[in-house]
CSV table of C-alpha atoms in Angstrom, one decimal:
chain,number,residue,atom,x,y,z
A,1,MET,CA,0.1,0.4,0.5
A,2,GLN,CA,1.3,3.6,-0.5
A,3,ARG,CA,0.7,6.4,1.0
A,4,LYS,CA,-1.0,9.9,-0.1
A,5,GLY,CA,1.5,12.7,-0.8
A,6,CYS,CA,4.0,10.1,-0.6
A,7,GLN,CA,4.1,8.6,-4.6
A,8,LEU,CA,7.9,9.0,-6.3
A,9,PRO,CA,7.4,11.2,-8.9
A,10,ILE,CA,8.2,9.2,-12.7
A,11,ASN,CA,10.1,10.3,-15.2
A,12,THR,CA,8.6,9.5,-18.7
A,13,LYS,CA,11.4,9.0,-21.9
A,14,GLU,CA,11.2,12.3,-23.1
A,15,GLU,CA,12.3,13.4,-19.4
A,16,GLU,CA,14.9,11.3,-19.5
A,17,HIS,CA,15.8,11.9,-22.7
A,18,GLN,CA,15.7,15.9,-21.9
A,19,GLY,CA,17.9,15.7,-19.1
A,20,ARG,CA,20.8,13.6,-20.7
A,21,THR,CA,21.1,16.7,-24.0
A,22,HIS,CA,20.8,19.5,-21.0
A,23,PHE,CA,23.6,17.1,-19.5
A,24,THR,CA,26.1,16.6,-22.6
A,25,HIS,CA,25.8,20.1,-23.8
A,26,ASN,CA,25.9,22.1,-19.9
A,27,PRO,CA,29.6,23.5,-21.0
A,28,ALA,CA,30.6,23.4,-17.0
A,29,VAL,CA,30.6,19.7,-17.8
A,30,LYS,CA,32.5,19.1,-20.9
A,31,GLU,CA,35.7,21.3,-19.2
A,32,LYS,CA,35.8,19.0,-16.6
A,33,MET,CA,35.6,15.8,-18.7
A,34,ALA,CA,38.3,17.6,-20.4
A,35,ALA,CA,40.0,17.4,-17.6
A,36,SER,CA,40.1,14.4,-16.7
A,37,CYS,CA,40.8,13.1,-19.8
A,38,GLN,CA,44.1,15.2,-19.0
A,39,TYR,CA,45.2,14.3,-16.1
A,40,ILE,CA,44.2,10.2,-17.2
A,41,ALA,CA,46.7,11.0,-20.5
A,42,LYS,CA,49.3,11.8,-17.8
A,43,VAL,CA,49.0,9.2,-15.8
A,44,LEU,CA,49.7,6.9,-18.5
A,45,CYS,CA,52.3,8.7,-19.0
A,46,ARG,CA,53.6,7.6,-16.3
A,47,VAL,CA,53.2,4.1,-16.2
A,48,SER,CA,56.0,1.7,-15.4
A,49,PRO,CA,58.4,0.0,-17.5
A,50,SER,CA,56.7,-3.4,-17.2
A,51,ILE,CA,53.9,-2.3,-18.7
A,52,LEU,CA,54.7,0.1,-22.4
A,53,HIS,CA,58.2,-3.1,-22.4
A,54,PRO,CA,55.4,-4.4,-24.6
A,55,LEU,CA,53.9,-1.4,-26.8
A,56,ARG,CA,58.0,-1.0,-27.3
A,57,GLN,CA,57.4,-4.9,-29.0
A,58,TYR,CA,54.8,-3.9,-30.8
A,59,GLN,CA,56.4,-0.9,-32.7
A,60,SER,CA,59.6,-3.0,-33.3
A,61,CYS,CA,57.2,-5.6,-35.4
A,62,LEU,CA,55.9,-2.1,-36.8
A,63,ARG,CA,59.2,-1.4,-38.1
A,64,ARG,CA,60.1,-4.2,-39.7
A,65,LEU,CA,57.3,-4.9,-41.6
A,66,PRO,CA,56.5,-3.1,-45.4
A,67,VAL,CA,54.7,0.4,-44.6
A,68,ARG,CA,52.6,1.6,-47.5
A,69,PRO,CA,51.4,4.3,-47.0
A,70,TYR,CA,48.2,6.1,-48.3
A,71,PRO,CA,47.5,9.4,-49.7
A,72,ALA,CA,44.4,10.1,-48.2
A,73,PHE,CA,45.6,8.9,-44.6
A,74,ALA,CA,48.3,10.2,-42.6
A,75,PRO,CA,50.8,7.6,-40.5
A,76,ILE,CA,49.8,7.5,-36.6
A,77,VAL,CA,52.7,8.4,-34.3
A,78,PRO,CA,52.0,7.0,-31.1
A,79,PRO,CA,52.4,9.4,-28.3
A,80,SER,CA,54.4,8.2,-27.0
A,81,HIS,CA,57.5,8.6,-29.7
A,82,PHE,CA,56.5,12.7,-28.9
A,83,PHE,CA,58.1,12.0,-25.2
A,84,SER,CA,61.3,9.7,-26.6
A,85,THR,CA,62.2,12.4,-29.5
A,86,ALA,CA,62.1,15.1,-27.3
A,87,ALA,CA,64.3,13.5,-24.6
A,88,SER,CA,66.4,12.1,-26.9
A,89,GLY,CA,66.8,15.5,-28.3
A,90,GLN,CA,67.5,17.0,-25.1
A,91,ALA,CA,70.1,14.6,-24.5
A,92,GLU,CA,71.9,15.1,-28.2
A,93,ASP,CA,72.4,19.1,-27.1
A,94,ALA,CA,73.9,17.9,-23.7
A,95,ALA,CA,76.2,15.8,-25.2
A,96,GLU,CA,76.9,18.2,-27.8
A,97,ALA,CA,77.9,21.1,-26.0
A,98,VAL,CA,80.1,19.2,-24.0
A,99,SER,CA,81.8,17.6,-26.9
A,100,ARG,CA,82.4,20.8,-27.9
A,101,TYR,CA,84.8,22.6,-25.1
A,102,GLN,CA,86.0,18.7,-24.4
A,103,ASP,CA,89.5,19.6,-26.7
A,104,ARG,CA,89.2,23.5,-25.7
A,105,PRO,CA,88.0,23.8,-21.9
A,106,TRP,CA,88.6,27.4,-22.5
A,107,ASP,CA,87.2,28.8,-25.7
A,108,TYR,CA,83.6,28.7,-22.8
A,109,LEU,CA,84.7,31.6,-21.1
A,110,GLU,CA,84.6,33.8,-24.0
A,111,SER,CA,81.2,32.0,-24.9
A,112,GLU,CA,78.1,34.4,-25.7
A,113,GLU,CA,76.6,31.8,-22.4
A,114,TYR,CA,79.1,31.4,-20.4
A,115,ILE,CA,79.1,35.4,-20.3
A,116,GLU,CA,75.0,35.1,-20.2
A,117,THR,CA,75.6,32.9,-17.6
A,118,TYR,CA,78.9,34.1,-15.2
A,119,GLY,CA,78.7,37.5,-16.7
A,120,THR,CA,82.5,39.3,-15.7
A,121,GLN,CA,82.0,37.6,-12.0
A,122,PRO,CA,83.9,34.0,-11.3
A,123,VAL,CA,82.4,31.1,-11.0
A,124,TRP,CA,82.0,30.6,-7.4
A,125,THR,CA,80.8,34.5,-6.9
A,126,GLY,CA,77.6,34.0,-5.2
A,127,TYR,CA,78.1,29.8,-4.4
A,128,ARG,CA,76.6,28.9,-0.7
A,129,ARG,CA,76.4,25.2,0.1
A,130,ASN,CA,73.2,23.9,2.4
A,131,HIS,CA,73.9,22.5,5.5
A,132,LYS,CA,72.4,22.8,8.5
A,133,GLY,CA,72.4,25.8,10.7
A,134,GLY,CA,73.4,29.2,10.5
A,135,ILE,CA,77.1,28.1,10.9
A,136,PRO,CA,78.7,25.8,7.8
A,137,PRO,CA,81.2,23.8,7.9
A,138,GLN,CA,84.4,23.7,8.3
A,139,LYS,CA,85.6,22.0,5.1
A,140,THR,CA,83.4,21.2,1.9
A,141,ARG,CA,82.2,18.1,0.9
A,142,LYS,CA,84.6,15.0,-0.6
A,143,THR,CA,83.3,15.0,-3.8
A,144,CYS,CA,79.4,16.0,-5.2
A,145,ILE,CA,80.1,13.7,-8.0
A,146,ARG,CA,79.3,10.1,-6.9
A,147,GLY,CA,79.2,7.1,-9.2
A,148,ASP,CA,76.1,8.4,-11.5
A,149,GLN,CA,74.4,10.2,-8.8
A,150,ILE,CA,75.3,14.5,-8.4
A,151,CYS,CA,74.1,15.6,-4.9
A,152,GLY,CA,71.5,18.3,-4.9
A,153,ASN,CA,73.6,21.6,-4.4
A,154,PRO,CA,77.3,20.8,-6.2
A,155,CYS,CA,79.9,22.9,-6.2
A,156,PRO,CA,80.6,25.8,-9.0
A,157,ILE,CA,83.1,23.1,-11.1
A,158,CYS,CA,80.2,19.9,-10.8
A,159,ARG,CA,77.4,21.9,-11.3
A,160,ASP,CA,78.8,23.5,-14.9
A,161,PRO,CA,79.4,20.5,-17.5
A,162,ASN,CA,81.4,22.7,-19.6
A,163,ILE,CA,83.6,24.1,-16.8
A,164,ILE,CA,86.1,21.9,-17.4
A,165,ILE,CA,90.3,22.1,-15.0
A,166,HIS,CA,93.0,22.5,-18.2
A,167,PRO,CA,96.4,23.6,-17.2
A,168,GLN,CA,95.7,26.0,-20.3
A,169,ASN,CA,92.1,27.0,-19.4
A,170,VAL,CA,94.2,29.8,-17.9
A,171,LYS,CA,91.3,32.6,-17.1
A,172,LEU,CA,89.7,29.7,-15.4
A,173,LEU,CA,92.4,29.3,-13.4
A,174,GLU,CA,93.1,33.1,-12.5
A,175,GLN,CA,90.1,33.1,-10.9
A,176,PHE,CA,90.4,31.0,-7.8
A,177,ILE,CA,93.8,32.9,-7.6
A,178,SER,CA,94.7,36.1,-5.3
A,179,PRO,CA,96.0,38.9,-7.2
A,180,GLN,CA,97.9,40.3,-4.6
A,181,THR,CA,98.8,36.9,-2.8
A,182,GLY,CA,99.5,34.5,-6.1
A,183,MET,CA,98.2,32.1,-3.5
A,184,VAL,CA,95.1,29.6,-4.6
A,185,TYR,CA,92.0,30.6,-2.7
A,186,ASP,CA,90.9,28.3,0.3
A,187,PRO,CA,88.3,25.8,-0.9
A,188,THR,CA,86.2,27.1,2.4
A,189,ARG,CA,85.7,30.6,0.3
A,190,THR,CA,84.8,29.3,-3.4
A,191,GLY,CA,82.8,26.2,-2.0
A,192,VAL,CA,84.8,23.7,-4.3
A,193,CYS,CA,84.5,20.2,-3.6
A,194,MET,CA,87.9,18.1,-2.5
A,195,THR,CA,88.1,16.1,-5.3
A,196,GLN,CA,88.4,19.7,-7.5
A,197,GLN,CA,90.0,21.6,-5.3
A,198,LYS,CA,92.9,19.4,-5.8
A,199,ASN,CA,92.1,19.1,-9.5
A,200,LEU,CA,92.8,22.5,-9.5
A,201,ASN,CA,96.8,22.5,-7.2
A,202,GLN,CA,97.4,20.0,-10.4
A,203,ALA,CA,96.7,22.3,-13.3
A,204,ILE,CA,98.4,25.6,-11.5
A,205,ASP,CA,101.3,23.7,-10.7
A,206,THR,CA,101.6,22.7,-13.9
A,207,ALA,CA,100.6,26.0,-15.5
A,208,ARG,CA,103.0,27.7,-13.6
A,209,ASP,CA,105.7,24.9,-14.6
A,210,ASN,CA,105.1,26.1,-18.1
A,211,GLY,CA,105.1,29.4,-17.8
A,212,LEU,CA,101.4,30.1,-18.2
A,213,LEU,CA,100.6,31.7,-14.8
A,214,PRO,CA,103.3,34.3,-13.4
A,215,LEU,CA,104.9,32.9,-10.6
A,216,GLN,CA,105.3,35.5,-7.4
A,217,VAL,CA,108.6,35.6,-5.7
A,218,PRO,CA,108.3,37.5,-2.6
A,219,HIS,CA,110.4,40.1,-2.5
A,220,ILE,CA,113.0,40.8,-0.5
A,221,ASP,CA,115.1,44.2,0.4
A,222,PHE,CA,119.1,44.1,1.0
A,223,SER,CA,120.3,47.3,1.1
A,224,GLY,CA,120.5,47.8,4.5
A,225,MET,CA,122.3,44.9,5.5
A,226,ASP,CA,126.2,44.1,6.5
A,227,TYR,CA,127.9,42.0,5.0
A,228,SER,CA,131.7,43.1,5.9
A,229,ASN,CA,133.8,41.0,7.9
A,230,SER,CA,134.7,43.2,9.8
A,231,HIS,CA,131.7,42.2,12.6
A,232,ASP,CA,133.5,40.4,16.1
A,233,ALA,CA,131.4,37.2,15.3
A,234,VAL,CA,133.5,37.5,11.9
A,235,GLY,CA,137.0,38.3,11.8
A,236,SER,CA,139.7,37.8,9.1
A,237,THR,CA,141.5,34.4,8.2
A,238,PRO,CA,145.2,34.6,9.8
A,239,PRO,CA,148.0,34.1,7.1
A,240,PRO,CA,149.4,30.5,7.0
A,241,GLN,CA,152.7,30.0,9.3
A,242,SER,CA,155.6,29.4,7.4
A,243,LEU,CA,156.5,26.2,7.1
A,244,THR,CA,160.2,24.6,7.0
A,245,SER,CA,161.2,21.1,6.0
A,246,GLY,CA,160.6,18.4,8.9
A,247,ASP,CA,158.5,21.0,10.6
A,248,THR,CA,154.5,20.7,11.2
A,249,TRP,CA,151.6,23.0,10.6
A,250,TYR,CA,150.8,22.4,14.6
A,251,LYS,CA,152.9,22.5,17.0
A,252,TRP,CA,151.6,20.5,19.2
A,253,TYR,CA,151.4,17.3,16.7
A,254,SER,CA,155.5,17.2,17.4
A,255,GLU,CA,155.2,16.8,21.0
A,256,ILE,CA,152.8,13.5,20.9
A,257,THR,CA,155.1,10.7,21.7
A,258,PRO,CA,152.5,7.5,20.4
A,259,ASP,CA,153.0,4.1,21.9
A,260,GLU,CA,155.2,2.1,21.0
A,261,ASN,CA,152.6,-1.7,21.8
A,262,GLU,CA,149.4,0.4,19.8
A,263,VAL,CA,152.6,1.1,16.9
A,264,ALA,CA,153.3,-2.8,16.8
A,265,LYS,CA,150.2,-3.8,17.2
A,266,VAL,CA,149.0,-1.3,14.1
A,267,LYS,CA,151.8,-2.7,11.7
A,268,LYS,CA,151.9,-5.7,12.2
A,269,THR,CA,147.9,-5.9,11.0
A,270,TYR,CA,149.0,-4.1,7.8
A,271,LYS,CA,152.5,-6.0,7.9
A,272,ALA,CA,151.3,-7.1,4.2
A,273,TYR,CA,150.5,-3.4,2.9
A,274,LEU,CA,153.9,-2.2,4.0
A,275,LYS,CA,157.5,-1.9,2.4
């Protein structure tokens, strides 16, 4: 039995059709559907390699088959092809940039790319290492690159692959040498890791040995010093004594009388060598 006033409204087929058309033509609903489609596409692009492996095998099989293109239809390219070509293009550009300055690393410091990045300042200007607390550590890290992994905040040399330490890269080496004292800056000032600091010291020593970098020797003024032998500690050498035949150089040597027993022992020991 049904109570009065509690009867549910019954939708007819026409009303249901009107509701569906209103739902599909609503712009707000269309925007939500487009957003959900974009989200699903992003999720599919991040699918694990185990799921994409059959797709790659299928693509390799399609490449082996003979392709007959039709003029009316354009070839269909899967979406993964665009991502792979973009990633490979970026990797090739980075490899070309590194290989460009591999043989002549000093050309990078004169390029427009370097000037746009660093300007006229040294490469270590403004670098600050990430550390806990307000007091920086007393030593820099041992190395920034461990195997194939790079730390989160690499040193000024490790963060730029185009910066290569070489004895002939004089402009780079001069940035780590004090112009007043000629001494190499401490790594706590430049932020360079210990591995690159060791390479810097070796390259600077080699460049100085080859004459590419000046070797500053401290100047000492000797004008105020007295080198004469008039000082009491440095007296004049006495003239040699006049020797006659039979006299010894030292007078006390002629007064010494050796023991006859000791002389006999020495003569007996060296009898075979004495004439």
